[in-house]
Every structure is written in C-alpha cells, then in structure tokens.
PDB file of N, CA and C in Angstrom:
ATOM      1  N   UNK A   3     116.016 -20.561 -44.966  1.00 55.00           N
ATOM      2  CA  UNK A   3     114.612 -20.593 -44.615  1.00 55.00           C
ATOM      3  C   UNK A   3     114.449 -19.909 -43.262  1.00 55.00           C
ATOM      4  N   UNK A   4     113.549 -18.953 -43.201  1.00 57.00           N
ATOM      5  CA  UNK A   4     113.337 -18.203 -41.965  1.00 57.00           C
ATOM      6  C   UNK A   4     112.061 -18.691 -41.301  1.00 57.00           C
ATOM      7  N   UNK A   5     112.196 -19.433 -40.215  1.00 56.00           N
ATOM      8  CA  UNK A   5     111.021 -19.986 -39.537  1.00 56.00           C
ATOM      9  C   UNK A   5     110.716 -19.244 -38.244  1.00 56.00           C
ATOM     10  N   UNK A   6     111.431 -18.143 -37.975  1.00 55.00           N
ATOM     11  CA  UNK A   6     111.242 -17.431 -36.710  1.00 55.00           C
ATOM     12  C   UNK A   6     109.827 -16.909 -36.540  1.00 55.00           C
ATOM     13  N   UNK A   7     109.179 -16.525 -37.631  1.00 56.00           N
ATOM     14  CA  UNK A   7     107.843 -15.959 -37.522  1.00 56.00           C
ATOM     15  C   UNK A   7     106.738 -16.994 -37.547  1.00 56.00           C
ATOM     16  N   UNK A   8     107.077 -18.258 -37.630  1.00 57.00           N
ATOM     17  CA  UNK A   8     106.057 -19.300 -37.707  1.00 57.00           C
ATOM     18  C   UNK A   8     105.758 -19.843 -36.320  1.00 57.00           C
ATOM     19  N   UNK A   9     104.739 -19.297 -35.725  1.00 58.00           N
ATOM     20  CA  UNK A   9     104.308 -19.805 -34.424  1.00 58.00           C
ATOM     21  C   UNK A   9     102.795 -19.694 -34.381  1.00 58.00           C
ATOM     22  N   UNK A  10     102.186 -20.502 -33.578  1.00 55.00           N
ATOM     23  CA  UNK A  10     100.733 -20.485 -33.522  1.00 55.00           C
ATOM     24  C   UNK A  10     100.250 -19.651 -32.356  1.00 55.00           C
ATOM     25  N   UNK A  11      99.107 -19.064 -32.549  1.00 56.00           N
ATOM     26  CA  UNK A  11      98.478 -18.266 -31.506  1.00 56.00           C
ATOM     27  C   UNK A  11      97.365 -19.095 -30.885  1.00 56.00           C
ATOM     28  N   UNK A  12      97.399 -19.235 -29.585  1.00 57.00           N
ATOM     29  CA  UNK A  12      96.402 -20.050 -28.897  1.00 57.00           C
ATOM     30  C   UNK A  12      95.435 -19.193 -28.093  1.00 57.00           C
ATOM     31  N   UNK A  13      95.349 -17.896 -28.403  1.00 68.00           N
ATOM     32  CA  UNK A  13      94.518 -17.002 -27.610  1.00 68.00           C
ATOM     33  C   UNK A  13      93.057 -17.030 -28.022  1.00 68.00           C
ATOM     34  N   UNK A  14      92.744 -17.425 -29.227  1.00 75.00           N
ATOM     35  CA  UNK A  14      91.370 -17.467 -29.706  1.00 75.00           C
ATOM     36  C   UNK A  14      90.896 -18.906 -29.849  1.00 75.00           C
ATOM     37  N   UNK A  15      89.589 -19.068 -29.745  1.00 85.00           N
ATOM     38  CA  UNK A  15      89.007 -20.388 -29.962  1.00 85.00           C
ATOM     39  C   UNK A  15      89.132 -20.732 -31.449  1.00 85.00           C
ATOM     40  N   UNK A  16      89.645 -21.898 -31.778  1.00 85.00           N
ATOM     41  CA  UNK A  16      89.810 -22.272 -33.184  1.00 85.00           C
ATOM     42  C   UNK A  16      88.470 -22.410 -33.906  1.00 85.00           C
ATOM     43  N   UNK A  17      88.490 -22.116 -35.181  1.00 88.00           N
ATOM     44  CA  UNK A  17      87.343 -22.296 -36.061  1.00 88.00           C
ATOM     45  C   UNK A  17      87.757 -23.330 -37.092  1.00 88.00           C
ATOM     46  N   UNK A  18      86.985 -24.393 -37.212  1.00 92.00           N
ATOM     47  CA  UNK A  18      87.338 -25.462 -38.141  1.00 92.00           C
ATOM     48  C   UNK A  18      86.887 -25.088 -39.552  1.00 92.00           C
ATOM     49  N   UNK A  19      87.823 -25.209 -40.494  1.00 93.00           N
ATOM     50  CA  UNK A  19      87.498 -25.020 -41.901  1.00 93.00           C
ATOM     51  C   UNK A  19      88.059 -26.198 -42.684  1.00 93.00           C
ATOM     52  N   UNK A  20      87.543 -26.373 -43.865  1.00 95.00           N
ATOM     53  CA  UNK A  20      88.018 -27.440 -44.738  1.00 95.00           C
ATOM     54  C   UNK A  20      88.369 -26.814 -46.085  1.00 95.00           C
ATOM     55  N   UNK A  21      89.483 -27.238 -46.666  1.00 93.00           N
ATOM     56  CA  UNK A  21      89.847 -26.714 -47.971  1.00 93.00           C
ATOM     57  C   UNK A  21      90.569 -27.780 -48.766  1.00 93.00           C
ATOM     58  N   UNK A  22      90.515 -27.624 -50.061  1.00 96.00           N
ATOM     59  CA  UNK A  22      91.211 -28.525 -50.969  1.00 96.00           C
ATOM     60  C   UNK A  22      92.437 -27.804 -51.508  1.00 96.00           C
ATOM     61  N   UNK A  23      93.590 -28.434 -51.391  1.00 96.00           N
ATOM     62  CA  UNK A  23      94.823 -27.872 -51.925  1.00 96.00           C
ATOM     63  C   UNK A  23      95.147 -28.548 -53.249  1.00 96.00           C
ATOM     64  N   UNK A  24      95.642 -27.790 -54.205  1.00 98.00           N
ATOM     65  CA  UNK A  24      96.141 -28.441 -55.418  1.00 98.00           C
ATOM     66  C   UNK A  24      97.276 -29.397 -55.041  1.00 98.00           C
ATOM     67  N   UNK A  25      97.386 -30.491 -55.774  1.00 98.00           N
ATOM     68  CA  UNK A  25      98.413 -31.488 -55.475  1.00 98.00           C
ATOM     69  C   UNK A  25      99.811 -30.902 -55.416  1.00 98.00           C
ATOM     70  N   UNK A  26     100.118 -30.014 -56.358  1.00 98.00           N
ATOM     71  CA  UNK A  26     101.453 -29.413 -56.393  1.00 98.00           C
ATOM     72  C   UNK A  26     101.720 -28.593 -55.132  1.00 98.00           C
ATOM     73  N   UNK A  27     100.719 -27.860 -54.666  1.00 97.00           N
ATOM     74  CA  UNK A  27     100.899 -27.060 -53.454  1.00 97.00           C
ATOM     75  C   UNK A  27     101.100 -27.962 -52.238  1.00 97.00           C
ATOM     76  N   UNK A  28     100.355 -29.065 -52.172  1.00 97.00           N
ATOM     77  CA  UNK A  28     100.518 -29.996 -51.057  1.00 97.00           C
ATOM     78  C   UNK A  28     101.916 -30.607 -51.062  1.00 97.00           C
ATOM     79  N   UNK A  29     102.417 -30.943 -52.237  1.00 98.00           N
ATOM     80  CA  UNK A  29     103.781 -31.496 -52.323  1.00 98.00           C
ATOM     81  C   UNK A  29     104.805 -30.468 -51.857  1.00 98.00           C
ATOM     82  N   UNK A  30     104.629 -29.214 -52.250  1.00 97.00           N
ATOM     83  CA  UNK A  30     105.548 -28.156 -51.821  1.00 97.00           C
ATOM     84  C   UNK A  30     105.464 -27.931 -50.314  1.00 97.00           C
ATOM     85  N   UNK A  31     104.259 -27.973 -49.765  1.00 97.00           N
ATOM     86  CA  UNK A  31     104.082 -27.807 -48.324  1.00 97.00           C
ATOM     87  C   UNK A  31     104.755 -28.957 -47.572  1.00 97.00           C
ATOM     88  N   UNK A  32     104.619 -30.166 -48.089  1.00 97.00           N
ATOM     89  CA  UNK A  32     105.276 -31.327 -47.476  1.00 97.00           C
ATOM     90  C   UNK A  32     106.794 -31.200 -47.555  1.00 97.00           C
ATOM     91  N   UNK A  33     107.293 -30.743 -48.704  1.00 97.00           N
ATOM     92  CA  UNK A  33     108.736 -30.545 -48.855  1.00 97.00           C
ATOM     93  C   UNK A  33     109.227 -29.464 -47.898  1.00 97.00           C
ATOM     94  N   UNK A  34     108.429 -28.420 -47.711  1.00 96.00           N
ATOM     95  CA  UNK A  34     108.784 -27.348 -46.782  1.00 96.00           C
ATOM     96  C   UNK A  34     108.868 -27.902 -45.362  1.00 96.00           C
ATOM     97  N   UNK A  35     107.897 -28.721 -44.975  1.00 96.00           N
ATOM     98  CA  UNK A  35     107.892 -29.311 -43.634  1.00 96.00           C
ATOM     99  C   UNK A  35     109.133 -30.177 -43.425  1.00 96.00           C
ATOM    100  N   UNK A  36     109.504 -30.949 -44.440  1.00 96.00           N
ATOM    101  CA  UNK A  36     110.705 -31.784 -44.339  1.00 96.00           C
ATOM    102  C   UNK A  36     111.961 -30.927 -44.205  1.00 96.00           C
ATOM    103  N   UNK A  37     112.063 -29.871 -45.011  1.00 96.00           N
ATOM    104  CA  UNK A  37     113.230 -28.987 -44.947  1.00 96.00           C
ATOM    105  C   UNK A  37     113.303 -28.291 -43.593  1.00 96.00           C
ATOM    106  N   UNK A  38     112.168 -27.883 -43.070  1.00 94.00           N
ATOM    107  CA  UNK A  38     112.123 -27.232 -41.764  1.00 94.00           C
ATOM    108  C   UNK A  38     112.596 -28.193 -40.675  1.00 94.00           C
ATOM    109  N   UNK A  39     112.160 -29.448 -40.765  1.00 94.00           N
ATOM    110  CA  UNK A  39     112.597 -30.454 -39.803  1.00 94.00           C
ATOM    111  C   UNK A  39     114.098 -30.681 -39.850  1.00 94.00           C
ATOM    112  N   UNK A  40     114.649 -30.754 -41.062  1.00 94.00           N
ATOM    113  CA  UNK A  40     116.106 -30.927 -41.206  1.00 94.00           C
ATOM    114  C   UNK A  40     116.854 -29.724 -40.647  1.00 94.00           C
ATOM    115  N   UNK A  41     116.363 -28.520 -40.956  1.00 94.00           N
ATOM    116  CA  UNK A  41     117.045 -27.301 -40.523  1.00 94.00           C
ATOM    117  C   UNK A  41     117.038 -27.146 -39.008  1.00 94.00           C
ATOM    118  N   UNK A  42     115.931 -27.516 -38.379  1.00 92.00           N
ATOM    119  CA  UNK A  42     115.806 -27.330 -36.936  1.00 92.00           C
ATOM    120  C   UNK A  42     116.256 -28.540 -36.140  1.00 92.00           C
ATOM    121  N   UNK A  43     116.475 -29.680 -36.820  1.00 94.00           N
ATOM    122  CA  UNK A  43     116.855 -30.896 -36.120  1.00 94.00           C
ATOM    123  C   UNK A  43     115.691 -31.537 -35.384  1.00 94.00           C
ATOM    124  N   UNK A  44     114.493 -31.107 -35.707  1.00 92.00           N
ATOM    125  CA  UNK A  44     113.283 -31.637 -35.083  1.00 92.00           C
ATOM    126  C   UNK A  44     112.643 -32.668 -36.008  1.00 92.00           C
ATOM    127  N   UNK A  45     111.732 -33.485 -35.470  1.00 93.00           N
ATOM    128  CA  UNK A  45     110.992 -34.397 -36.344  1.00 93.00           C
ATOM    129  C   UNK A  45     110.181 -33.593 -37.364  1.00 93.00           C
ATOM    130  N   UNK A  46     109.907 -34.212 -38.492  1.00 92.00           N
ATOM    131  CA  UNK A  46     109.121 -33.544 -39.532  1.00 92.00           C
ATOM    132  C   UNK A  46     107.713 -33.300 -39.010  1.00 92.00           C
ATOM    133  N   UNK A  47     107.276 -32.051 -39.092  1.00 91.00           N
ATOM    134  CA  UNK A  47     105.953 -31.668 -38.624  1.00 91.00           C
ATOM    135  C   UNK A  47     104.914 -32.011 -39.694  1.00 91.00           C
ATOM    136  N   UNK A  48     103.704 -32.283 -39.265  1.00 95.00           N
ATOM    137  CA  UNK A  48     102.602 -32.514 -40.191  1.00 95.00           C
ATOM    138  C   UNK A  48     102.411 -31.235 -41.006  1.00 95.00           C
ATOM    139  N   UNK A  49     102.461 -31.313 -42.330  1.00 94.00           N
ATOM    140  CA  UNK A  49     102.343 -30.109 -43.152  1.00 94.00           C
ATOM    141  C   UNK A  49     101.090 -29.284 -42.856  1.00 94.00           C
ATOM    142  N   UNK A  50     100.009 -29.938 -42.450  1.00 94.00           N
ATOM    143  CA  UNK A  50      98.781 -29.199 -42.134  1.00 94.00           C
ATOM    144  C   UNK A  50      99.006 -28.208 -41.000  1.00 94.00           C
ATOM    145  N   UNK A  51      99.919 -28.535 -40.094  1.00 93.00           N
ATOM    146  CA  UNK A  51     100.167 -27.655 -38.949  1.00 93.00           C
ATOM    147  C   UNK A  51     100.958 -26.407 -39.337  1.00 93.00           C
ATOM    148  N   UNK A  52     101.466 -26.357 -40.543  1.00 94.00           N
ATOM    149  CA  UNK A  52     102.191 -25.177 -41.006  1.00 94.00           C
ATOM    150  C   UNK A  52     101.268 -24.119 -41.601  1.00 94.00           C
ATOM    151  N   UNK A  53     100.074 -24.509 -41.997  1.00 94.00           N
ATOM    152  CA  UNK A  53      99.193 -23.593 -42.718  1.00 94.00           C
ATOM    153  C   UNK A  53      98.830 -22.373 -41.880  1.00 94.00           C
ATOM    154  N   UNK A  54      98.413 -22.561 -40.641  1.00 92.00           N
ATOM    155  CA  UNK A  54      98.002 -21.427 -39.801  1.00 92.00           C
ATOM    156  C   UNK A  54      99.160 -20.462 -39.552  1.00 92.00           C
ATOM    157  N   UNK A  55     100.321 -20.928 -39.077  1.00 93.00           N
ATOM    158  CA  UNK A  55     101.393 -19.958 -38.854  1.00 93.00           C
ATOM    159  C   UNK A  55     101.870 -19.284 -40.141  1.00 93.00           C
ATOM    160  N   UNK A  56     101.814 -19.989 -41.270  1.00 95.00           N
ATOM    161  CA  UNK A  56     102.217 -19.369 -42.530  1.00 95.00           C
ATOM    162  C   UNK A  56     101.235 -18.272 -42.928  1.00 95.00           C
ATOM    163  N   UNK A  57      99.945 -18.528 -42.766  1.00 94.00           N
ATOM    164  CA  UNK A  57      98.947 -17.500 -43.068  1.00 94.00           C
ATOM    165  C   UNK A  57      99.071 -16.315 -42.120  1.00 94.00           C
ATOM    166  N   UNK A  58      99.307 -16.593 -40.836  1.00 93.00           N
ATOM    167  CA  UNK A  58      99.485 -15.507 -39.868  1.00 93.00           C
ATOM    168  C   UNK A  58     100.672 -14.634 -40.259  1.00 93.00           C
ATOM    169  N   UNK A  59     101.767 -15.263 -40.618  1.00 95.00           N
ATOM    170  CA  UNK A  59     102.971 -14.528 -41.011  1.00 95.00           C
ATOM    171  C   UNK A  59     102.725 -13.723 -42.281  1.00 95.00           C
ATOM    172  N   UNK A  60     102.069 -14.337 -43.244  1.00 95.00           N
ATOM    173  CA  UNK A  60     101.769 -13.653 -44.504  1.00 95.00           C
ATOM    174  C   UNK A  60     100.934 -12.399 -44.256  1.00 95.00           C
ATOM    175  N   UNK A  61      99.879 -12.538 -43.472  1.00 94.00           N
ATOM    176  CA  UNK A  61      98.999 -11.401 -43.215  1.00 94.00           C
ATOM    177  C   UNK A  61      99.686 -10.335 -42.366  1.00 94.00           C
ATOM    178  N   UNK A  62     100.523 -10.745 -41.444  1.00 93.00           N
ATOM    179  CA  UNK A  62     101.221  -9.793 -40.576  1.00 93.00           C
ATOM    180  C   UNK A  62     102.248  -8.966 -41.342  1.00 93.00           C
ATOM    181  N   UNK A  63     102.756  -9.483 -42.444  1.00 95.00           N
ATOM    182  CA  UNK A  63     103.786  -8.771 -43.197  1.00 95.00           C
ATOM    183  C   UNK A  63     103.265  -8.155 -44.490  1.00 95.00           C
ATOM    184  N   UNK A  64     101.971  -8.248 -44.750  1.00 94.00           N
ATOM    185  CA  UNK A  64     101.377  -7.669 -45.958  1.00 94.00           C
ATOM    186  C   UNK A  64     101.098  -6.188 -45.712  1.00 94.00           C
ATOM    187  N   UNK A  65     101.889  -5.329 -46.318  1.00 93.00           N
ATOM    188  CA  UNK A  65     101.760  -3.886 -46.081  1.00 93.00           C
ATOM    189  C   UNK A  65     100.429  -3.334 -46.569  1.00 93.00           C
ATOM    190  N   UNK A  66      99.958  -3.823 -47.700  1.00 93.00           N
ATOM    191  CA  UNK A  66      98.674  -3.360 -48.220  1.00 93.00           C
ATOM    192  C   UNK A  66      97.538  -3.693 -47.272  1.00 93.00           C
ATOM    193  N   UNK A  67      97.575  -4.881 -46.702  1.00 90.00           N
ATOM    194  CA  UNK A  67      96.543  -5.288 -45.750  1.00 90.00           C
ATOM    195  C   UNK A  67      96.624  -4.441 -44.487  1.00 90.00           C
ATOM    196  N   UNK A  68      97.834  -4.189 -44.002  1.00 89.00           N
ATOM    197  CA  UNK A  68      98.007  -3.366 -42.801  1.00 89.00           C
ATOM    198  C   UNK A  68      97.474  -1.957 -43.038  1.00 89.00           C
ATOM    199  N   UNK A  69      97.748  -1.405 -44.201  1.00 91.00           N
ATOM    200  CA  UNK A  69      97.259  -0.063 -44.528  1.00 91.00           C
ATOM    201  C   UNK A  69      95.738  -0.045 -44.587  1.00 91.00           C
ATOM    202  N   UNK A  70      95.148  -1.048 -45.210  1.00 91.00           N
ATOM    203  CA  UNK A  70      93.687  -1.131 -45.296  1.00 91.00           C
ATOM    204  C   UNK A  70      93.065  -1.238 -43.909  1.00 91.00           C
ATOM    205  N   UNK A  71      93.688  -1.993 -43.019  1.00 88.00           N
ATOM    206  CA  UNK A  71      93.163  -2.128 -41.648  1.00 88.00           C
ATOM    207  C   UNK A  71      93.249  -0.805 -40.902  1.00 88.00           C
ATOM    208  N   UNK A  72      94.354  -0.077 -41.088  1.00 89.00           N
ATOM    209  CA  UNK A  72      94.489   1.234 -40.435  1.00 89.00           C
ATOM    210  C   UNK A  72      93.442   2.214 -40.949  1.00 89.00           C
ATOM    211  N   UNK A  73      93.193   2.201 -42.240  1.00 91.00           N
ATOM    212  CA  UNK A  73      92.240   3.129 -42.853  1.00 91.00           C
ATOM    213  C   UNK A  73      90.792   2.750 -42.577  1.00 91.00           C
ATOM    214  N   UNK A  74      90.571   1.511 -42.195  1.00 85.00           N
ATOM    215  CA  UNK A  74      89.213   1.019 -41.939  1.00 85.00           C
ATOM    216  C   UNK A  74      88.614   1.678 -40.705  1.00 85.00           C
ATOM    217  N   UNK A  75      89.421   1.917 -39.696  1.00 66.00           N
ATOM    218  CA  UNK A  75      88.914   2.417 -38.427  1.00 66.00           C
ATOM    219  C   UNK A  75      88.968   3.862 -38.356  1.00 66.00           C
TER     220      UNK A  75
END
C-alpha cells in the first residue's frame, strides 16, 4: 500500500459537502484505514479523513484530467 501521496492541503478554506457512500464502499474505506494504521504503526484514522487525500491523489495522477486542464487554458 502506497500512502506517500496521501496528505491534506490546508492552503484553501474548506467547503463542507455531504455525500452518501454505498455500504460496501464504506466497509472498504474502513478496511483501508485499518490496514494503513497497521502498516504505519499509527492509530487507525477515521475513514472520513482519508477521502480528501485520496481524491487529491486520484485527480493529481489522472492523465486525462491533466491534459484537459492544460488544453482548457
């Protein structure tokens, strides 16, 4: 499991959103948080706190999205 890219950015003011996760996805997110805690030797993090860094990492590594952003300007 590669957690090096999972970090939060505190430079912008947060925007609160609400979403419903399918039960299976929530269970997987919880299992991921537990595995991350075991791997790092840290306490298990609240799975909700993983969503932002995971989305940031996903968007940062999506080549199609990066290309679209370059072509937009």
